[in-house]
Structure formats: C-alpha cells, structure tokens
Amino acid sequence: MTISKKVKVKIKGFLVVVSLFLVVSAIGQDAYISVKAEKGDGVYSLLRKQGVDPYETFDDFIALNSENLRDSIHLYEGRTYFLPTPDSISSIEKVKEEAPILVNSVSYPLFGEAYSDVVIKNTRLKGAVYYLISGHGGPDPGAMTKYGETYISEDEYAYDLTLRLARELMAQSATVYVIIQDKDDGIRDERILEMDRDEVAFPDKVIPLNQTARLRQRVDIVNELHKKHSGQFQRLIVTHVDSRSKGQNIDVFFYHHAKSKNGKKLAESIHETFKLKYKKYQPNRTYTGTFQDRTSLYLVKKTHPAMTFIEIGNIRNKKDQKRILEPDNRQALAKWISEGVIKDFESGEIGPIR
C-alpha cells in the first residue's frame, strides 16, 4: 500500500474487536469496573475524570463498549460503561495475541504521537487516492472569532478535522495526501486549538500571503499529483469553516463543480450519509444541509480530480461552535464524511477528470 514516502509500513498483530459480549466474556466479570456517563461526558473526558490516560486506553475503551456507543464513539448520558483496567487490557491483549486475524499498521507522524499508528481495518478503499485540503493556513488563519477570552480560527479546526478524516480513510487502505500540513500540531483533543502560522503546503512549500497565489499553489500541487496517479480512482475533499452572523446556525453543506458528474456524486454520497445520521441520532431535528454546484470557487473550478468542498459550520454561532470545538464531534464529522466517501467509492467509477 502506498500512502506517501514519509509513511513507514509496519506489521503488527491486532484483533479488530467488534463485539462487547465477546470481549467481556473473554475478560471475565472481575477484570473490569463500570462507570456511569454524566451529562456532557465524552470518551476522553470520562477517561480523564477516572484518572485513566485516554491516549493509551481509548481503543480498549471502544472495544469494551462497542455495543453501547452512539455512532461508534459517543456516550449515552446515564448509561453504564466498562472502564479499561490493567487486568482488562491484559485480557484484551491476550485475546489479540490468540486471534488468527493479523492486519497492517502504518505509522504517520503527521497525526501526532498519540495518533501516529493507524490500524488498517480493511481494504474497502484500496486503490483509491484522496487529496485533502484544509482551508487557509500559514499566513492566513481564515475566519476568526473570540470564544471567551481567547480567539479561535478556522484553519486550526479545519486542519484537525482533515487529519481525522485522513486517518479514517487510511484505516480503509486508501492512499491519502494531506496537502496543508503542520508538523507540530497533529490531531488534538482540546476544545481550544492554539493558533499558529507554521503550516506548509505538501511536501514542505511555504504558503504564500497573496490569496490568489495561495490557491494557485494548492491547485498546482493537486493537479501534479493527479497526473502522477493517472488511471486511478481519485477524489479531492476541501474542508472549511464558515463565518456568518452569530445568530445563524447552519448545518454541514457541500459544493461541487457544476459539470462534474463524479464530484456531484461524491458530494451527494456524503450529504446522504449526514441526512441518515441526523435522522437516526437527532430524529426531532430537521437537517438543512445541502449539496449544490458552486463552480465560482477557485479550487472547485481549477482542480482536476472530482471534488467536494465542505463547510462544517458557522464559527461565530454558539450551536455550531459545539460541533466544531468538541473533539468528539470533530471525530464524528470525520467518521461520517469517511462513510460517505466509502459509499461513493463502492458505487463509483474512475471516470474522466471531471
């Protein structure tokens, strides 16, 4: 599998544990403790409150509680969850060692120390190539607003979501190029993401201050890589955070090139995934996000791969800020987008450039 020259492929033994019943049965009744999720708890905050390192135990927590999680990563308020302990982790590791299923793991340092190892879960996206661009970066922070006493910026949250999406796609055996990169940040689990200006464009190009030059640079990078992977299934996903009036709450919405059949299908596949997720998890709320053509956008107009341009919310609106600032929500967004991407690939075609 080719991800990029910077990725080192290692073989490790893992068991993809998908059943809480099987795991708990293997562990036994005395090897774990339980805790009730309170209002506002996410997986990371719950583990931290119990004095458990979330970075070391996150995957084990998910394995222990997979049948009791909303959309694979969210807790239900008031429900009881099993907490990883040394005994339970040891038992899980024993199950893993005895399991006949071995899968690859890749190390991708750009994700940061806590997330650099990516377990390859399956080959559903094998052969597909994805270019991921997070909006703004370098000298341009994008949309900004004051949250409490701190300023937050579009580029940091779009970048964190993009890294999470890249990790999800790699786990499905896709080849992924992260076009805007910050070697220092990685995936972050804080609500307030500190602003900086040290992002570069793949592989290590300085991002221009001039907007047109900045966009042209990204177009040139993607189009050159597109030529390199000629004949393969290729898609581009651009992620932004919108800025509107504080009172305007918006859903996630998607743009595509007016003449791109494949771009429209990609946008529609992700859009349909979001509609289904909202219907399942927020049945009393109407999802108003749309997908539509917007060829006037520079990246939409000039890039060669079929693409979708995603706006994930209004950075100035309090309700949208919850979607953007909460790390569990950013992870859910990445997972939902990845599910739409898989749907597009499995029902798709390589097709012409557009």
Short mmCIF file of C-alpha atoms in Angstrom, two decimals:
data_model
loop_
_atom_site.label_atom_id
_atom_site.label_comp_id
_atom_site.label_asym_id
_atom_site.label_seq_id
_atom_site.Cartn_x
_atom_site.Cartn_y
_atom_site.Cartn_z
CA MET A 1 0.00 0.00 0.00
CA THR A 2 1.34 3.44 -0.90
CA ILE A 3 0.44 6.39 1.30
CA SER A 4 3.43 8.66 0.76
CA LYS A 5 7.19 8.43 1.03
CA LYS A 6 7.03 9.56 4.66
CA VAL A 7 4.91 6.63 5.76
CA LYS A 8 6.71 3.62 7.20
CA VAL A 9 4.72 0.41 6.96
CA LYS A 10 5.00 -1.99 9.90
CA ILE A 11 3.34 -5.33 10.52
CA LYS A 12 1.68 -5.72 13.90
CA GLY A 13 -0.78 -8.16 15.35
CA PHE A 14 -4.21 -6.77 16.14
CA LEU A 15 -7.64 -8.16 16.68
CA VAL A 16 -10.45 -5.98 15.38
CA VAL A 17 -12.78 -6.42 18.34
CA VAL A 18 -16.33 -5.67 17.29
CA SER A 19 -18.43 -7.30 19.98
CA LEU A 20 -18.74 -6.13 23.57
CA PHE A 21 -20.16 -9.51 24.52
CA LEU A 22 -17.18 -11.43 23.22
CA VAL A 23 -14.67 -9.11 24.84
CA VAL A 24 -16.34 -9.03 28.25
CA SER A 25 -16.81 -12.79 28.14
CA ALA A 26 -13.13 -13.23 27.42
CA ILE A 27 -12.16 -10.86 30.22
CA GLY A 28 -14.43 -12.18 32.94
CA GLN A 29 -16.59 -10.39 35.48
CA ASP A 30 -13.80 -9.35 37.84
CA ALA A 31 -11.44 -7.79 35.31
CA TYR A 32 -13.26 -4.53 34.75
CA ILE A 33 -15.06 -1.75 36.60
CA SER A 34 -18.06 0.28 35.46
CA VAL A 35 -18.85 3.99 35.49
CA LYS A 36 -21.96 5.95 34.55
CA ALA A 37 -21.71 8.66 31.87
CA GLU A 38 -22.88 12.06 33.06
CA LYS A 39 -24.26 14.93 31.01
CA GLY A 40 -21.57 16.38 28.76
CA ASP A 41 -19.23 13.42 29.05
CA GLY A 42 -17.26 12.30 26.01
CA VAL A 43 -14.95 9.30 25.90
CA TYR A 44 -11.86 11.39 26.56
CA SER A 45 -13.35 13.42 29.40
CA LEU A 46 -14.83 10.31 31.02
CA LEU A 47 -11.47 8.55 31.00
CA ARG A 48 -9.65 11.62 32.31
CA LYS A 49 -12.15 12.06 35.19
CA GLN A 50 -11.49 8.47 36.21
CA GLY A 51 -7.73 9.04 36.24
CA VAL A 52 -7.18 6.92 33.13
CA ASP A 53 -4.84 8.00 30.32
CA PRO A 54 -7.20 8.48 27.33
CA TYR A 55 -4.42 8.22 24.77
CA GLU A 56 -3.32 4.78 25.95
CA THR A 57 -6.76 3.35 26.67
CA PHE A 58 -9.09 4.92 24.07
CA ASP A 59 -9.07 1.93 21.69
CA ASP A 60 -9.54 -0.51 24.57
CA PHE A 61 -12.48 1.54 25.88
CA ILE A 62 -14.09 1.47 22.44
CA ALA A 63 -13.54 -2.30 22.23
CA LEU A 64 -15.09 -2.86 25.65
CA ASN A 65 -18.11 -0.68 24.93
CA SER A 66 -18.66 -1.01 21.18
CA GLU A 67 -22.26 -2.20 21.56
CA ASN A 68 -23.14 0.72 23.83
CA LEU A 69 -21.86 3.69 21.83
CA ARG A 70 -23.71 6.12 19.60
CA ASP A 71 -22.14 6.20 16.17
CA SER A 72 -19.19 4.17 17.46
CA ILE A 73 -17.66 6.99 19.55
CA HIS A 74 -20.30 8.90 21.51
CA LEU A 75 -21.55 8.09 25.00
CA TYR A 76 -25.19 7.92 26.04
CA GLU A 77 -25.91 10.02 29.12
CA GLY A 78 -26.89 7.88 32.10
CA ARG A 79 -25.64 4.60 30.67
CA THR A 80 -23.01 2.43 32.34
CA TYR A 81 -19.68 1.87 30.60
CA PHE A 82 -16.83 -0.52 31.27
CA LEU A 83 -13.56 1.15 32.16
CA PRO A 84 -10.26 -0.30 30.92
CA THR A 85 -8.09 -1.51 33.81
CA PRO A 86 -4.68 -3.21 33.77
CA ASP A 87 -6.41 -6.59 34.10
CA SER A 88 -8.95 -5.94 31.36
CA ILE A 89 -6.33 -4.51 28.99
CA SER A 90 -4.13 -7.51 29.68
CA SER A 91 -7.04 -9.81 28.85
CA ILE A 92 -7.79 -7.91 25.65
CA GLU A 93 -4.15 -8.17 24.63
CA LYS A 94 -4.29 -11.92 25.29
CA VAL A 95 -7.35 -12.19 23.02
CA LYS A 96 -5.47 -10.20 20.39
CA GLU A 97 -2.42 -12.45 20.62
CA GLU A 98 -4.53 -15.56 20.23
CA ALA A 99 -6.58 -14.14 17.37
CA PRO A 100 -5.90 -15.56 13.91
CA ILE A 101 -6.54 -12.18 12.26
CA LEU A 102 -3.45 -10.04 11.63
CA VAL A 103 -3.70 -6.67 9.94
CA ASN A 104 -1.25 -4.00 8.91
CA SER A 105 -0.48 -0.86 10.83
CA VAL A 106 1.07 2.26 9.33
CA SER A 107 2.93 4.97 11.19
CA TYR A 108 2.15 8.51 10.08
CA PRO A 109 3.93 11.07 12.31
CA LEU A 110 1.87 13.98 10.98
CA PHE A 111 -1.04 12.76 13.12
CA GLY A 112 0.94 13.37 16.31
CA GLU A 113 2.38 10.94 18.83
CA ALA A 114 -0.95 9.81 20.28
CA TYR A 115 -2.47 9.01 16.88
CA SER A 116 0.51 8.21 14.65
CA ASP A 117 -0.12 4.45 14.49
CA VAL A 118 -3.07 3.69 12.22
CA VAL A 119 -4.54 0.19 12.23
CA ILE A 120 -5.64 -0.89 8.76
CA LYS A 121 -9.14 -2.21 9.43
CA ASN A 122 -9.98 -3.41 5.93
CA THR A 123 -9.34 -2.83 2.21
CA ARG A 124 -12.60 -1.08 1.27
CA LEU A 125 -10.76 1.92 -0.21
CA LYS A 126 -7.79 0.04 -1.63
CA GLY A 127 -6.73 1.61 -4.92
CA ALA A 128 -8.43 4.95 -4.21
CA VAL A 129 -6.41 8.16 -3.93
CA TYR A 130 -7.64 11.13 -1.87
CA TYR A 131 -6.29 14.67 -1.67
CA LEU A 132 -7.37 16.53 1.47
CA ILE A 133 -7.08 20.31 1.75
CA SER A 134 -7.94 22.16 4.94
CA GLY A 135 -8.88 25.79 4.39
CA HIS A 136 -6.44 28.69 4.82
CA GLY A 137 -3.30 28.10 6.95
CA GLY A 138 0.15 29.65 7.05
CA PRO A 139 -0.19 33.44 6.97
CA ASP A 140 -4.00 33.22 6.65
CA PRO A 141 -5.97 31.96 9.69
CA GLY A 142 -9.28 32.23 7.85
CA ALA A 143 -12.43 33.12 9.79
CA MET A 144 -11.80 34.18 13.39
CA THR A 145 -13.91 34.91 16.43
CA LYS A 146 -13.47 35.41 20.14
CA TYR A 147 -14.52 32.49 22.34
CA GLY A 148 -14.50 33.61 25.95
CA GLU A 149 -11.20 35.42 26.32
CA THR A 150 -9.49 33.51 23.51
CA TYR A 151 -9.51 33.91 19.75
CA ILE A 152 -10.14 30.82 17.66
CA SER A 153 -9.53 30.45 13.93
CA GLU A 154 -10.94 28.48 11.03
CA ASP A 155 -7.66 26.99 9.83
CA GLU A 156 -6.92 25.15 13.10
CA TYR A 157 -10.30 23.39 13.27
CA ALA A 158 -10.46 22.61 9.55
CA TYR A 159 -6.97 21.12 9.84
CA ASP A 160 -7.81 18.96 12.86
CA LEU A 161 -10.89 17.59 11.11
CA THR A 162 -8.87 16.96 7.96
CA LEU A 163 -6.27 14.93 9.88
CA ARG A 164 -9.02 12.88 11.50
CA LEU A 165 -10.58 12.25 8.10
CA ALA A 166 -7.20 11.26 6.63
CA ARG A 167 -6.74 8.75 9.45
CA GLU A 168 -10.20 7.26 8.84
CA LEU A 169 -9.51 6.88 5.12
CA MET A 170 -6.08 5.35 5.67
CA ALA A 171 -7.66 2.80 8.01
CA GLN A 172 -9.70 1.67 4.98
CA SER A 173 -6.48 1.23 2.89
CA ALA A 174 -6.80 4.46 0.89
CA THR A 175 -3.81 6.38 -0.40
CA VAL A 176 -4.08 9.84 1.19
CA TYR A 177 -2.26 13.11 0.59
CA VAL A 178 -2.69 15.79 3.26
CA ILE A 179 -1.96 18.92 1.23
CA ILE A 180 -1.76 21.50 4.06
CA GLN A 181 0.47 20.27 6.89
CA ASP A 182 1.57 21.40 10.34
CA LYS A 183 4.38 19.18 11.58
CA ASP A 184 3.94 20.36 15.20
CA ASP A 185 0.22 20.00 15.80
CA GLY A 186 -1.09 16.56 14.94
CA ILE A 187 -4.60 15.52 15.95
CA ARG A 188 -5.55 17.47 19.06
CA ASP A 189 -8.17 16.66 21.67
CA GLU A 190 -8.51 20.14 23.16
CA ARG A 191 -11.55 22.35 22.64
CA ILE A 192 -9.45 25.48 22.16
CA LEU A 193 -6.85 24.89 19.45
CA GLU A 194 -3.96 27.30 19.73
CA MET A 195 -3.38 29.40 16.63
CA ASP A 196 -0.06 29.45 14.79
CA ARG A 197 1.20 30.24 11.29
CA ASP A 198 3.71 27.47 10.61
CA GLU A 199 1.62 25.38 8.20
CA VAL A 200 3.22 24.42 4.88
CA ALA A 201 1.91 23.03 1.60
CA PHE A 202 2.81 19.47 0.59
CA PRO A 203 5.51 18.42 0.83
CA ASP A 204 7.17 21.41 2.52
CA LYS A 205 6.37 24.54 0.48
CA VAL A 206 5.95 27.95 2.11
CA ILE A 207 2.34 29.12 1.82
CA PRO A 208 2.11 32.50 0.03
CA LEU A 209 0.49 35.51 1.66
CA ASN A 210 -1.35 36.52 -1.50
CA GLN A 211 -4.70 34.75 -1.72
CA THR A 212 -4.62 34.00 -5.45
CA ALA A 213 -1.04 32.71 -5.21
CA ARG A 214 -2.03 30.59 -2.21
CA LEU A 215 -4.94 28.98 -4.04
CA ARG A 216 -2.92 28.52 -7.23
CA GLN A 217 -0.23 26.72 -5.23
CA ARG A 218 -2.78 24.21 -3.93
CA VAL A 219 -4.26 23.69 -7.37
CA ASP A 220 -0.82 23.05 -8.86
CA ILE A 221 0.08 20.53 -6.14
CA VAL A 222 -3.15 18.56 -6.53
CA ASN A 223 -3.07 18.61 -10.33
CA GLU A 224 0.53 17.38 -10.41
CA LEU A 225 -0.32 14.51 -8.05
CA HIS A 226 -3.42 13.78 -10.11
CA LYS A 227 -1.21 13.36 -13.17
CA LYS A 228 1.09 11.05 -11.21
CA HIS A 229 -1.85 8.79 -10.31
CA SER A 230 -3.41 8.85 -13.77
CA GLY A 231 -5.84 5.97 -14.28
CA GLN A 232 -6.64 5.53 -10.58
CA PHE A 233 -9.79 6.46 -8.70
CA GLN A 234 -9.01 9.98 -7.39
CA ARG A 235 -11.04 12.45 -5.34
CA LEU A 236 -10.37 15.81 -3.65
CA ILE A 237 -12.02 16.94 -0.40
CA VAL A 238 -11.66 20.55 0.76
CA THR A 239 -12.73 21.47 4.29
CA HIS A 240 -13.63 24.96 5.55
CA VAL A 241 -15.43 26.60 8.46
CA ASP A 242 -17.87 29.34 7.52
CA SER A 243 -18.30 32.76 9.17
CA ARG A 244 -21.74 34.35 9.29
CA SER A 245 -23.77 36.36 11.77
CA LYS A 246 -23.68 35.00 15.32
CA GLY A 247 -27.37 34.14 15.21
CA GLN A 248 -27.14 31.98 12.09
CA ASN A 249 -26.93 28.28 12.91
CA ILE A 250 -26.08 26.23 9.80
CA ASP A 251 -25.72 22.54 9.05
CA VAL A 252 -22.80 20.95 7.22
CA PHE A 253 -23.15 21.56 3.49
CA PHE A 254 -21.30 20.60 0.33
CA TYR A 255 -20.31 22.15 -3.02
CA HIS A 256 -19.21 20.56 -6.30
CA HIS A 257 -18.37 21.54 -9.87
CA ALA A 258 -21.48 22.13 -11.97
CA LYS A 259 -20.21 19.93 -14.81
CA SER A 260 -18.69 17.19 -12.67
CA LYS A 261 -20.87 14.08 -12.50
CA ASN A 262 -18.39 12.36 -10.20
CA GLY A 263 -17.98 15.43 -8.00
CA LYS A 264 -21.74 15.70 -7.63
CA LYS A 265 -21.95 12.01 -6.71
CA LEU A 266 -19.25 12.41 -4.06
CA ALA A 267 -20.98 15.42 -2.53
CA GLU A 268 -24.34 13.67 -2.67
CA SER A 269 -22.99 10.48 -1.07
CA ILE A 270 -21.60 12.39 1.92
CA HIS A 271 -24.73 14.56 2.11
CA GLU A 272 -26.97 11.47 2.18
CA THR A 273 -24.83 9.98 4.93
CA PHE A 274 -25.30 13.10 7.04
CA LYS A 275 -29.06 13.07 6.46
CA LEU A 276 -29.25 9.46 7.66
CA LYS A 277 -27.09 10.17 10.70
CA TYR A 278 -29.22 13.13 11.74
CA LYS A 279 -32.38 11.10 11.23
CA LYS A 280 -31.00 8.32 13.43
CA TYR A 281 -29.33 10.32 16.18
CA GLN A 282 -31.33 13.56 16.16
CA PRO A 283 -34.80 12.46 14.98
CA ASN A 284 -36.50 15.59 16.32
CA ARG A 285 -34.23 17.90 14.34
CA THR A 286 -34.51 18.67 10.64
CA TYR A 287 -31.22 18.52 8.76
CA THR A 288 -31.00 21.51 6.41
CA GLY A 289 -27.54 21.00 4.94
CA THR A 290 -27.44 20.90 1.14
CA PHE A 291 -25.16 19.91 -1.73
CA GLN A 292 -25.03 22.17 -4.76
CA ASP A 293 -22.75 23.35 -7.54
CA ARG A 294 -20.52 26.33 -6.88
CA THR A 295 -18.08 26.40 -9.75
CA SER A 296 -17.12 30.00 -8.98
CA LEU A 297 -14.90 28.84 -6.10
CA TYR A 298 -11.28 28.79 -7.29
CA LEU A 299 -10.44 25.29 -6.01
CA VAL A 300 -13.70 23.89 -7.35
CA LYS A 301 -13.09 25.43 -10.76
CA LYS A 302 -9.38 24.77 -11.25
CA THR A 303 -8.56 21.36 -9.70
CA HIS A 304 -8.68 18.26 -11.91
CA PRO A 305 -9.95 15.46 -9.64
CA ALA A 306 -13.66 15.17 -8.95
CA MET A 307 -14.13 17.00 -5.67
CA THR A 308 -16.37 18.30 -2.92
CA PHE A 309 -15.95 21.48 -0.90
CA ILE A 310 -17.32 21.13 2.66
CA GLU A 311 -18.38 23.87 5.09
CA ILE A 312 -18.71 22.34 8.56
CA GLY A 313 -20.45 25.18 10.40
CA ASN A 314 -20.51 28.84 11.41
CA ILE A 315 -17.56 29.59 13.68
CA ARG A 316 -19.44 32.53 15.25
CA ASN A 317 -22.61 30.65 16.17
CA LYS A 318 -22.80 29.04 19.64
CA LYS A 319 -24.54 25.87 18.45
CA ASP A 320 -22.13 25.42 15.57
CA GLN A 321 -19.20 26.08 17.90
CA LYS A 322 -20.19 22.99 19.88
CA ARG A 323 -19.96 20.96 16.67
CA ILE A 324 -16.59 22.49 15.85
CA LEU A 325 -14.90 22.80 19.25
CA GLU A 326 -15.78 19.44 20.83
CA PRO A 327 -13.09 16.90 19.81
CA ASP A 328 -15.60 14.04 19.91
CA ASN A 329 -17.79 15.96 17.47
CA ARG A 330 -14.86 16.60 15.13
CA GLN A 331 -14.17 12.88 15.21
CA ALA A 332 -17.83 12.11 14.44
CA LEU A 333 -17.76 14.53 11.50
CA ALA A 334 -14.64 12.82 10.15
CA LYS A 335 -16.23 9.41 10.52
CA TRP A 336 -19.47 10.45 8.82
CA ILE A 337 -17.58 12.04 5.93
CA SER A 338 -15.48 8.88 5.57
CA GLU A 339 -18.62 6.74 5.42
CA GLY A 340 -19.95 8.93 2.60
CA VAL A 341 -16.59 8.65 0.84
CA ILE A 342 -16.71 4.85 1.08
CA LYS A 343 -20.26 4.86 -0.30
CA ASP A 344 -19.09 6.99 -3.24
CA PHE A 345 -16.12 4.70 -3.96
CA GLU A 346 -18.02 1.44 -3.72
CA SER A 347 -20.70 2.68 -6.11
CA GLY A 348 -18.39 4.72 -8.28
CA GLU A 349 -16.21 4.75 -11.33
CA ILE A 350 -12.86 6.27 -12.20
CA GLY A 351 -14.45 8.28 -14.99
CA PRO A 352 -12.90 11.27 -16.78
CA ILE A 353 -11.10 14.07 -14.96
CA ARG A 354 -14.41 15.65 -14.13
#
